[in-house]
PDB file of C-alpha atoms in Angstrom:
ATOM      1  CA  MET Z   1      67.487 -35.147  -6.740  1.00  0.00           C
ATOM      2  CA  ILE Z   2      65.643 -32.666  -9.020  1.00  0.00           C
ATOM      3  CA  LYS Z   3      63.968 -33.441 -12.332  1.00  0.00           C
ATOM      4  CA  LEU Z   4      62.141 -31.051 -14.644  1.00  0.00           C
ATOM      5  CA  GLU Z   5      60.034 -32.298 -17.552  1.00  0.00           C
ATOM      6  CA  LYS Z   6      58.744 -29.915 -20.236  1.00  0.00           C
ATOM      7  CA  VAL Z   7      58.633 -27.038 -17.762  1.00  0.00           C
ATOM      8  CA  GLU Z   8      57.208 -23.767 -19.054  1.00  0.00           C
ATOM      9  CA  LYS Z   9      56.791 -20.489 -17.208  1.00  0.00           C
ATOM     10  CA  ILE Z  10      54.639 -17.716 -18.629  1.00  0.00           C
ATOM     11  CA  TYR Z  11      54.229 -14.283 -17.055  1.00  0.00           C
ATOM     12  CA  GLN Z  12      51.404 -11.938 -17.924  1.00  0.00           C
ATOM     13  CA  ARG Z  13      52.570  -8.320 -18.205  1.00  0.00           C
ATOM     14  CA  GLY Z  14      49.547  -6.267 -19.102  1.00  0.00           C
ATOM     15  CA  SER Z  15      48.413  -7.562 -22.464  1.00  0.00           C
ATOM     16  CA  GLU Z  16      51.784  -9.242 -23.111  1.00  0.00           C
ATOM     17  CA  ARG Z  17      52.506 -12.900 -22.348  1.00  0.00           C
ATOM     18  CA  VAL Z  18      56.194 -13.515 -21.643  1.00  0.00           C
ATOM     19  CA  ARG Z  19      57.459 -17.097 -21.981  1.00  0.00           C
ATOM     20  CA  ALA Z  20      60.371 -17.083 -19.553  1.00  0.00           C
ATOM     21  CA  LEU Z  21      60.958 -20.852 -19.829  1.00  0.00           C
ATOM     22  CA  LYS Z  22      60.074 -22.908 -22.892  1.00  0.00           C
ATOM     23  CA  GLY Z  23      59.826 -26.640 -22.309  1.00  0.00           C
ATOM     24  CA  ILE Z  24      62.825 -27.199 -20.018  1.00  0.00           C
ATOM     25  CA  ASP Z  25      63.984 -30.794 -19.472  1.00  0.00           C
ATOM     26  CA  LEU Z  26      66.658 -31.050 -16.779  1.00  0.00           C
ATOM     27  CA  GLU Z  27      67.992 -33.508 -14.222  1.00  0.00           C
ATOM     28  CA  ILE Z  28      70.265 -32.536 -11.333  1.00  0.00           C
ATOM     29  CA  GLU Z  29      71.774 -35.285  -9.209  1.00  0.00           C
ATOM     30  CA  ARG Z  30      72.537 -35.093  -5.516  1.00  0.00           C
ATOM     31  CA  GLY Z  31      76.047 -33.837  -4.823  1.00  0.00           C
ATOM     32  CA  GLU Z  32      76.522 -31.816  -8.011  1.00  0.00           C
ATOM     33  CA  PHE Z  33      78.202 -28.417  -8.235  1.00  0.00           C
ATOM     34  CA  LEU Z  34      76.806 -26.763 -11.335  1.00  0.00           C
ATOM     35  CA  SER Z  35      76.481 -23.284 -12.767  1.00  0.00           C
ATOM     36  CA  ILE Z  36      73.663 -21.743 -14.780  1.00  0.00           C
ATOM     37  CA  VAL Z  37      74.801 -19.083 -17.240  1.00  0.00           C
ATOM     38  CA  GLY Z  38      73.270 -16.973 -19.995  1.00  0.00           C
ATOM     39  CA  PRO Z  39      72.502 -13.361 -20.933  1.00  0.00           C
ATOM     40  CA  SER Z  40      70.066 -11.189 -18.992  1.00  0.00           C
ATOM     41  CA  GLY Z  41      66.504 -12.247 -19.742  1.00  0.00           C
ATOM     42  CA  SER Z  42      67.469 -15.806 -20.640  1.00  0.00           C
ATOM     43  CA  GLY Z  43      65.433 -17.310 -17.772  1.00  0.00           C
ATOM     44  CA  LYS Z  44      68.191 -18.053 -15.260  1.00  0.00           C
ATOM     45  CA  THR Z  45      66.520 -16.617 -12.170  1.00  0.00           C
ATOM     46  CA  THR Z  46      63.122 -18.020 -13.168  1.00  0.00           C
ATOM     47  CA  LEU Z  47      64.691 -21.467 -13.461  1.00  0.00           C
ATOM     48  CA  LEU Z  48      66.448 -21.084 -10.114  1.00  0.00           C
ATOM     49  CA  HIS Z  49      63.194 -20.048  -8.419  1.00  0.00           C
ATOM     50  CA  ILE Z  50      61.436 -23.132  -9.768  1.00  0.00           C
ATOM     51  CA  LEU Z  51      64.321 -25.395  -8.711  1.00  0.00           C
ATOM     52  CA  GLY Z  52      64.133 -23.847  -5.244  1.00  0.00           C
ATOM     53  CA  CYS Z  53      60.345 -24.122  -4.861  1.00  0.00           C
ATOM     54  CA  LEU Z  54      60.045 -20.328  -4.760  1.00  0.00           C
ATOM     55  CA  ASP Z  55      57.816 -20.435  -7.836  1.00  0.00           C
ATOM     56  CA  THR Z  56      55.767 -23.023  -9.703  1.00  0.00           C
ATOM     57  CA  PRO Z  57      55.702 -23.657 -13.458  1.00  0.00           C
ATOM     58  CA  THR Z  58      52.828 -22.701 -15.715  1.00  0.00           C
ATOM     59  CA  SER Z  59      53.009 -26.228 -17.112  1.00  0.00           C
ATOM     60  CA  GLY Z  60      55.264 -29.261 -16.863  1.00  0.00           C
ATOM     61  CA  ILE Z  61      56.463 -31.484 -14.037  1.00  0.00           C
ATOM     62  CA  VAL Z  62      58.923 -30.708 -11.232  1.00  0.00           C
ATOM     63  CA  ARG Z  63      60.087 -33.585  -9.036  1.00  0.00           C
ATOM     64  CA  LEU Z  64      62.210 -33.271  -5.916  1.00  0.00           C
ATOM     65  CA  ASP Z  65      63.496 -36.623  -4.669  1.00  0.00           C
ATOM     66  CA  GLY Z  66      60.823 -38.283  -6.813  1.00  0.00           C
ATOM     67  CA  ILE Z  67      57.929 -36.234  -5.413  1.00  0.00           C
ATOM     68  CA  ASP Z  68      55.886 -33.975  -7.698  1.00  0.00           C
ATOM     69  CA  ILE Z  69      55.999 -30.476  -6.223  1.00  0.00           C
ATOM     70  CA  GLU Z  70      54.266 -28.319  -8.832  1.00  0.00           C
ATOM     71  CA  THR Z  71      50.840 -29.092  -7.353  1.00  0.00           C
ATOM     72  CA  MET Z  72      51.867 -29.152  -3.689  1.00  0.00           C
ATOM     73  CA  PRO Z  73      49.988 -26.881  -1.272  1.00  0.00           C
ATOM     74  CA  GLU Z  74      51.969 -23.870  -0.103  1.00  0.00           C
ATOM     75  CA  LYS Z  75      52.302 -25.294   3.418  1.00  0.00           C
ATOM     76  CA  GLU Z  76      54.249 -28.276   2.077  1.00  0.00           C
ATOM     77  CA  LEU Z  77      56.399 -26.079  -0.163  1.00  0.00           C
ATOM     78  CA  VAL Z  78      57.301 -23.922   2.843  1.00  0.00           C
ATOM     79  CA  LYS Z  79      58.437 -27.033   4.689  1.00  0.00           C
ATOM     80  CA  ILE Z  80      60.643 -28.081   1.766  1.00  0.00           C
ATOM     81  CA  ARG Z  81      62.161 -24.605   1.514  1.00  0.00           C
ATOM     82  CA  ARG Z  82      62.938 -24.559   5.234  1.00  0.00           C
ATOM     83  CA  GLU Z  83      64.296 -28.091   5.558  1.00  0.00           C
ATOM     84  CA  LYS Z  84      66.033 -28.899   2.275  1.00  0.00           C
ATOM     85  CA  ILE Z  85      67.193 -25.662   0.640  1.00  0.00           C
ATOM     86  CA  GLY Z  86      69.546 -22.818   1.506  1.00  0.00           C
ATOM     87  CA  TYR Z  87      69.327 -19.578  -0.475  1.00  0.00           C
ATOM     88  CA  ILE Z  88      72.092 -17.061  -1.180  1.00  0.00           C
ATOM     89  CA  PHE Z  89      71.273 -13.874  -3.091  1.00  0.00           C
ATOM     90  CA  GLN Z  90      73.314 -11.101  -4.674  1.00  0.00           C
ATOM     91  CA  GLN Z  91      71.715  -8.451  -2.423  1.00  0.00           C
ATOM     92  CA  PHE Z  92      72.479 -10.300   0.879  1.00  0.00           C
ATOM     93  CA  TYR Z  93      69.058  -9.460   2.445  1.00  0.00           C
ATOM     94  CA  LEU Z  94      70.414  -9.100   5.968  1.00  0.00           C
ATOM     95  CA  ILE Z  95      68.280  -7.425   8.650  1.00  0.00           C
ATOM     96  CA  PRO Z  96      70.002  -4.076   9.376  1.00  0.00           C
ATOM     97  CA  GLY Z  97      69.199  -3.969  13.096  1.00  0.00           C
ATOM     98  CA  LEU Z  98      70.455  -7.497  13.834  1.00  0.00           C
ATOM     99  CA  THR Z  99      73.993  -8.673  14.545  1.00  0.00           C
ATOM    100  CA  VAL Z 100      75.788 -11.321  12.500  1.00  0.00           C
ATOM    101  CA  TYR Z 101      74.806 -13.928  15.078  1.00  0.00           C
ATOM    102  CA  GLU Z 102      71.158 -12.840  15.053  1.00  0.00           C
ATOM    103  CA  ASN Z 103      70.970 -12.761  11.246  1.00  0.00           C
ATOM    104  CA  VAL Z 104      72.472 -16.237  10.969  1.00  0.00           C
ATOM    105  CA  SER Z 105      70.152 -17.724  13.582  1.00  0.00           C
ATOM    106  CA  LEU Z 106      66.999 -16.013  12.251  1.00  0.00           C
ATOM    107  CA  PRO Z 107      65.783 -18.943  10.061  1.00  0.00           C
ATOM    108  CA  LEU Z 108      65.623 -21.126  13.186  1.00  0.00           C
ATOM    109  CA  THR Z 109      62.868 -18.856  14.509  1.00  0.00           C
ATOM    110  CA  PHE Z 110      60.641 -19.704  11.560  1.00  0.00           C
ATOM    111  CA  SER Z 111      61.536 -23.400  11.254  1.00  0.00           C
ATOM    112  CA  ARG Z 112      61.278 -24.026  14.993  1.00  0.00           C
ATOM    113  CA  LYS Z 113      64.492 -26.028  14.808  1.00  0.00           C
ATOM    114  CA  GLU Z 114      66.870 -25.966  17.711  1.00  0.00           C
ATOM    115  CA  ARG Z 115      70.608 -25.423  17.491  1.00  0.00           C
ATOM    116  CA  ASN Z 116      72.640 -24.405  20.499  1.00  0.00           C
ATOM    117  CA  ARG Z 117      74.724 -21.253  20.497  1.00  0.00           C
ATOM    118  CA  SER Z 118      78.003 -23.073  20.010  1.00  0.00           C
ATOM    119  CA  GLU Z 119      76.737 -24.696  16.784  1.00  0.00           C
ATOM    120  CA  ILE Z 120      75.757 -21.308  15.360  1.00  0.00           C
ATOM    121  CA  GLU Z 121      79.071 -19.809  16.474  1.00  0.00           C
ATOM    122  CA  ASN Z 122      80.880 -22.676  14.725  1.00  0.00           C
ATOM    123  CA  LEU Z 123      79.055 -21.824  11.482  1.00  0.00           C
ATOM    124  CA  ILE Z 124      80.058 -18.187  11.828  1.00  0.00           C
ATOM    125  CA  GLU Z 125      83.655 -19.187  12.521  1.00  0.00           C
ATOM    126  CA  MET Z 126      83.591 -21.496   9.471  1.00  0.00           C
ATOM    127  CA  VAL Z 127      82.828 -18.534   7.196  1.00  0.00           C
ATOM    128  CA  GLY Z 128      85.596 -16.503   8.832  1.00  0.00           C
ATOM    129  CA  LEU Z 129      83.509 -14.074  10.872  1.00  0.00           C
ATOM    130  CA  LYS Z 130      84.274 -15.095  14.441  1.00  0.00           C
ATOM    131  CA  ASP Z 131      85.553 -11.595  15.243  1.00  0.00           C
ATOM    132  CA  ARG Z 132      82.474  -9.980  13.635  1.00  0.00           C
ATOM    133  CA  ILE Z 133      79.834 -12.012  15.451  1.00  0.00           C
ATOM    134  CA  ASN Z 134      78.347  -9.006  17.271  1.00  0.00           C
ATOM    135  CA  HIS Z 135      78.660  -6.561  14.350  1.00  0.00           C
ATOM    136  CA  LYS Z 136      75.660  -5.279  12.418  1.00  0.00           C
ATOM    137  CA  PRO Z 137      75.513  -5.191   8.591  1.00  0.00           C
ATOM    138  CA  ASN Z 138      76.515  -1.511   8.361  1.00  0.00           C
ATOM    139  CA  GLN Z 139      79.764  -2.455  10.116  1.00  0.00           C
ATOM    140  CA  LEU Z 140      80.625  -5.177   7.574  1.00  0.00           C
ATOM    141  CA  SER Z 141      82.243  -5.176   4.147  1.00  0.00           C
ATOM    142  CA  GLY Z 142      80.401  -6.602   1.142  1.00  0.00           C
ATOM    143  CA  GLY Z 143      82.349  -9.848   1.392  1.00  0.00           C
ATOM    144  CA  GLU Z 144      81.570 -10.139   5.100  1.00  0.00           C
ATOM    145  CA  MET Z 145      77.863  -9.559   4.463  1.00  0.00           C
ATOM    146  CA  GLN Z 146      77.836 -12.299   1.830  1.00  0.00           C
ATOM    147  CA  ARG Z 147      79.629 -14.696   4.182  1.00  0.00           C
ATOM    148  CA  THR Z 148      76.998 -13.895   6.814  1.00  0.00           C
ATOM    149  CA  ALA Z 149      74.320 -14.758   4.237  1.00  0.00           C
ATOM    150  CA  ILE Z 150      76.056 -18.066   3.503  1.00  0.00           C
ATOM    151  CA  ALA Z 151      76.156 -18.982   7.200  1.00  0.00           C
ATOM    152  CA  ARG Z 152      72.446 -18.102   7.412  1.00  0.00           C
ATOM    153  CA  ALA Z 153      71.747 -20.377   4.429  1.00  0.00           C
ATOM    154  CA  LEU Z 154      73.485 -23.242   6.250  1.00  0.00           C
ATOM    155  CA  VAL Z 155      71.847 -22.906   9.654  1.00  0.00           C
ATOM    156  CA  ASN Z 156      69.015 -25.336   8.827  1.00  0.00           C
ATOM    157  CA  ASN Z 157      71.417 -28.009   7.477  1.00  0.00           C
ATOM    158  CA  PRO Z 158      70.139 -27.838   3.863  1.00  0.00           C
ATOM    159  CA  GLU Z 159      70.696 -30.593   1.330  1.00  0.00           C
ATOM    160  CA  PHE Z 160      71.432 -28.109  -1.432  1.00  0.00           C
ATOM    161  CA  ILE Z 161      72.188 -24.429  -1.862  1.00  0.00           C
ATOM    162  CA  LEU Z 162      70.843 -22.108  -4.558  1.00  0.00           C
ATOM    163  CA  ALA Z 163      73.146 -19.149  -5.118  1.00  0.00           C
ATOM    164  CA  ASP Z 164      71.863 -16.335  -7.358  1.00  0.00           C
ATOM    165  CA  GLU Z 165      74.857 -14.201  -8.421  1.00  0.00           C
ATOM    166  CA  PRO Z 166      76.466 -14.421  -4.956  1.00  0.00           C
ATOM    167  CA  THR Z 167      79.642 -12.685  -6.203  1.00  0.00           C
ATOM    168  CA  GLY Z 168      77.908 -10.080  -8.391  1.00  0.00           C
ATOM    169  CA  ASN Z 169      78.360  -7.191  -5.948  1.00  0.00           C
ATOM    170  CA  LEU Z 170      81.883  -8.111  -4.855  1.00  0.00           C
ATOM    171  CA  ASP Z 171      85.386  -7.263  -6.018  1.00  0.00           C
ATOM    172  CA  SER Z 172      87.554 -10.036  -7.456  1.00  0.00           C
ATOM    173  CA  GLU Z 173      89.274 -10.850  -4.150  1.00  0.00           C
ATOM    174  CA  ASN Z 174      86.026 -11.251  -2.234  1.00  0.00           C
ATOM    175  CA  ALA Z 175      84.405 -13.071  -5.168  1.00  0.00           C
ATOM    176  CA  GLU Z 176      87.218 -15.611  -5.061  1.00  0.00           C
ATOM    177  CA  MET Z 177      86.789 -16.012  -1.302  1.00  0.00           C
ATOM    178  CA  ILE Z 178      83.052 -16.679  -1.672  1.00  0.00           C
ATOM    179  CA  PHE Z 179      83.604 -19.160  -4.492  1.00  0.00           C
ATOM    180  CA  GLU Z 180      86.207 -21.063  -2.453  1.00  0.00           C
ATOM    181  CA  LEU Z 181      83.722 -21.180   0.424  1.00  0.00           C
ATOM    182  CA  LEU Z 182      81.072 -22.669  -1.887  1.00  0.00           C
ATOM    183  CA  LYS Z 183      83.618 -25.242  -3.081  1.00  0.00           C
ATOM    184  CA  SER Z 184      84.373 -26.235   0.506  1.00  0.00           C
ATOM    185  CA  LEU Z 185      80.642 -26.702   1.182  1.00  0.00           C
ATOM    186  CA  HIS Z 186      80.381 -28.887  -1.904  1.00  0.00           C
ATOM    187  CA  ASN Z 187      83.287 -30.972  -0.621  1.00  0.00           C
ATOM    188  CA  LYS Z 188      81.266 -31.534   2.562  1.00  0.00           C
ATOM    189  CA  GLY Z 189      78.475 -33.087   0.467  1.00  0.00           C
ATOM    190  CA  ILE Z 190      76.152 -30.131  -0.140  1.00  0.00           C
ATOM    191  CA  SER Z 191      74.795 -29.742  -3.669  1.00  0.00           C
ATOM    192  CA  ILE Z 192      75.443 -26.279  -5.138  1.00  0.00           C
ATOM    193  CA  ILE Z 193      73.453 -24.634  -7.939  1.00  0.00           C
ATOM    194  CA  LEU Z 194      75.072 -21.340  -8.906  1.00  0.00           C
ATOM    195  CA  ILE Z 195      73.901 -18.555 -11.215  1.00  0.00           C
ATOM    196  CA  THR Z 196      76.824 -16.461 -12.413  1.00  0.00           C
ATOM    197  CA  HIS Z 197      77.767 -14.014 -15.149  1.00  0.00           C
ATOM    198  CA  ASN Z 198      81.450 -14.769 -14.455  1.00  0.00           C
ATOM    199  CA  PRO Z 199      82.665 -17.271 -17.095  1.00  0.00           C
ATOM    200  CA  ASP Z 200      85.851 -18.013 -15.147  1.00  0.00           C
ATOM    201  CA  LEU Z 201      83.878 -19.084 -12.080  1.00  0.00           C
ATOM    202  CA  ALA Z 202      81.469 -21.146 -14.198  1.00  0.00           C
ATOM    203  CA  GLN Z 203      84.403 -23.040 -15.728  1.00  0.00           C
ATOM    204  CA  ARG Z 204      85.468 -24.060 -12.227  1.00  0.00           C
ATOM    205  CA  THR Z 205      82.180 -25.821 -11.460  1.00  0.00           C
ATOM    206  CA  GLU Z 206      81.536 -29.416 -12.539  1.00  0.00           C
ATOM    207  CA  ARG Z 207      78.753 -28.683 -15.027  1.00  0.00           C
ATOM    208  CA  ILE Z 208      77.594 -25.655 -16.984  1.00  0.00           C
ATOM    209  CA  ILE Z 209      73.994 -25.179 -18.135  1.00  0.00           C
ATOM    210  CA  LYS Z 210      73.656 -22.356 -20.647  1.00  0.00           C
ATOM    211  CA  LEU Z 211      70.264 -20.738 -21.136  1.00  0.00           C
ATOM    212  CA  LYS Z 212      69.173 -18.549 -24.025  1.00  0.00           C
ATOM    213  CA  ASP Z 213      65.663 -17.200 -24.627  1.00  0.00           C
ATOM    214  CA  GLY Z 214      64.122 -19.604 -22.118  1.00  0.00           C
ATOM    215  CA  ILE Z 215      65.646 -22.818 -23.491  1.00  0.00           C
ATOM    216  CA  ILE Z 216      68.717 -24.850 -22.588  1.00  0.00           C
ATOM    217  CA  GLU Z 217      71.232 -24.033 -25.309  1.00  0.00           C
ATOM    218  CA  SER Z 218      73.906 -26.364 -23.922  1.00  0.00           C
ATOM    219  CA  ASP Z 219      74.518 -28.640 -20.941  1.00  0.00           C
ATOM    220  CA  GLN Z 220      78.088 -29.790 -20.540  1.00  0.00           C
ATOM    221  CA  MET Z 221      80.380 -31.327 -17.987  1.00  0.00           C
ATOM    222  CA  VAL Z 222      83.532 -29.287 -17.363  1.00  0.00           C
TER     223      VAL Z 222
END
């Protein structure tokens, strides 16, 4: 599904050049549930952004379903992001003035896809928020906001989900609930790529990729 060959990412910070990724070679097959771990500054988020077409490498090759994407025009990358990928972030990024239903359905406005109300309500019910459908973010708990974000990530029927520390702001009970929800999505055939600092959660995925100083230190099946 995704293949990286000798991928490097360099950021210019004033006079300093920061090599965030240093020659990454990586293959991720369709249907995997894997975690990316490593200390802060190891390159995890940079790698996730490149996997999710949110950023392009300084050098190297990125292929999605056999198609080179590192030289694609932005218009094509936007289409890939809208049609193939769902994003879940630690900070939720919900629109404060919108209800759960409106936040979940928002991506449809930009993709011009059509889903009827009952389909969106079914997604919201699937993440356990049927009785919160008309609530706004300030009326939700942290776990409920993250479940709203997961339903939003699913509304365009993505092929895979990128989750950047989705349990980082949650207590252990809500973190477990979110992880179980991700597992259930994987069981439905969605590929899951998860960044986490929680070693216990990482051990419950199928594969762990450990980054250190911009390189893959280890890549093991669990």
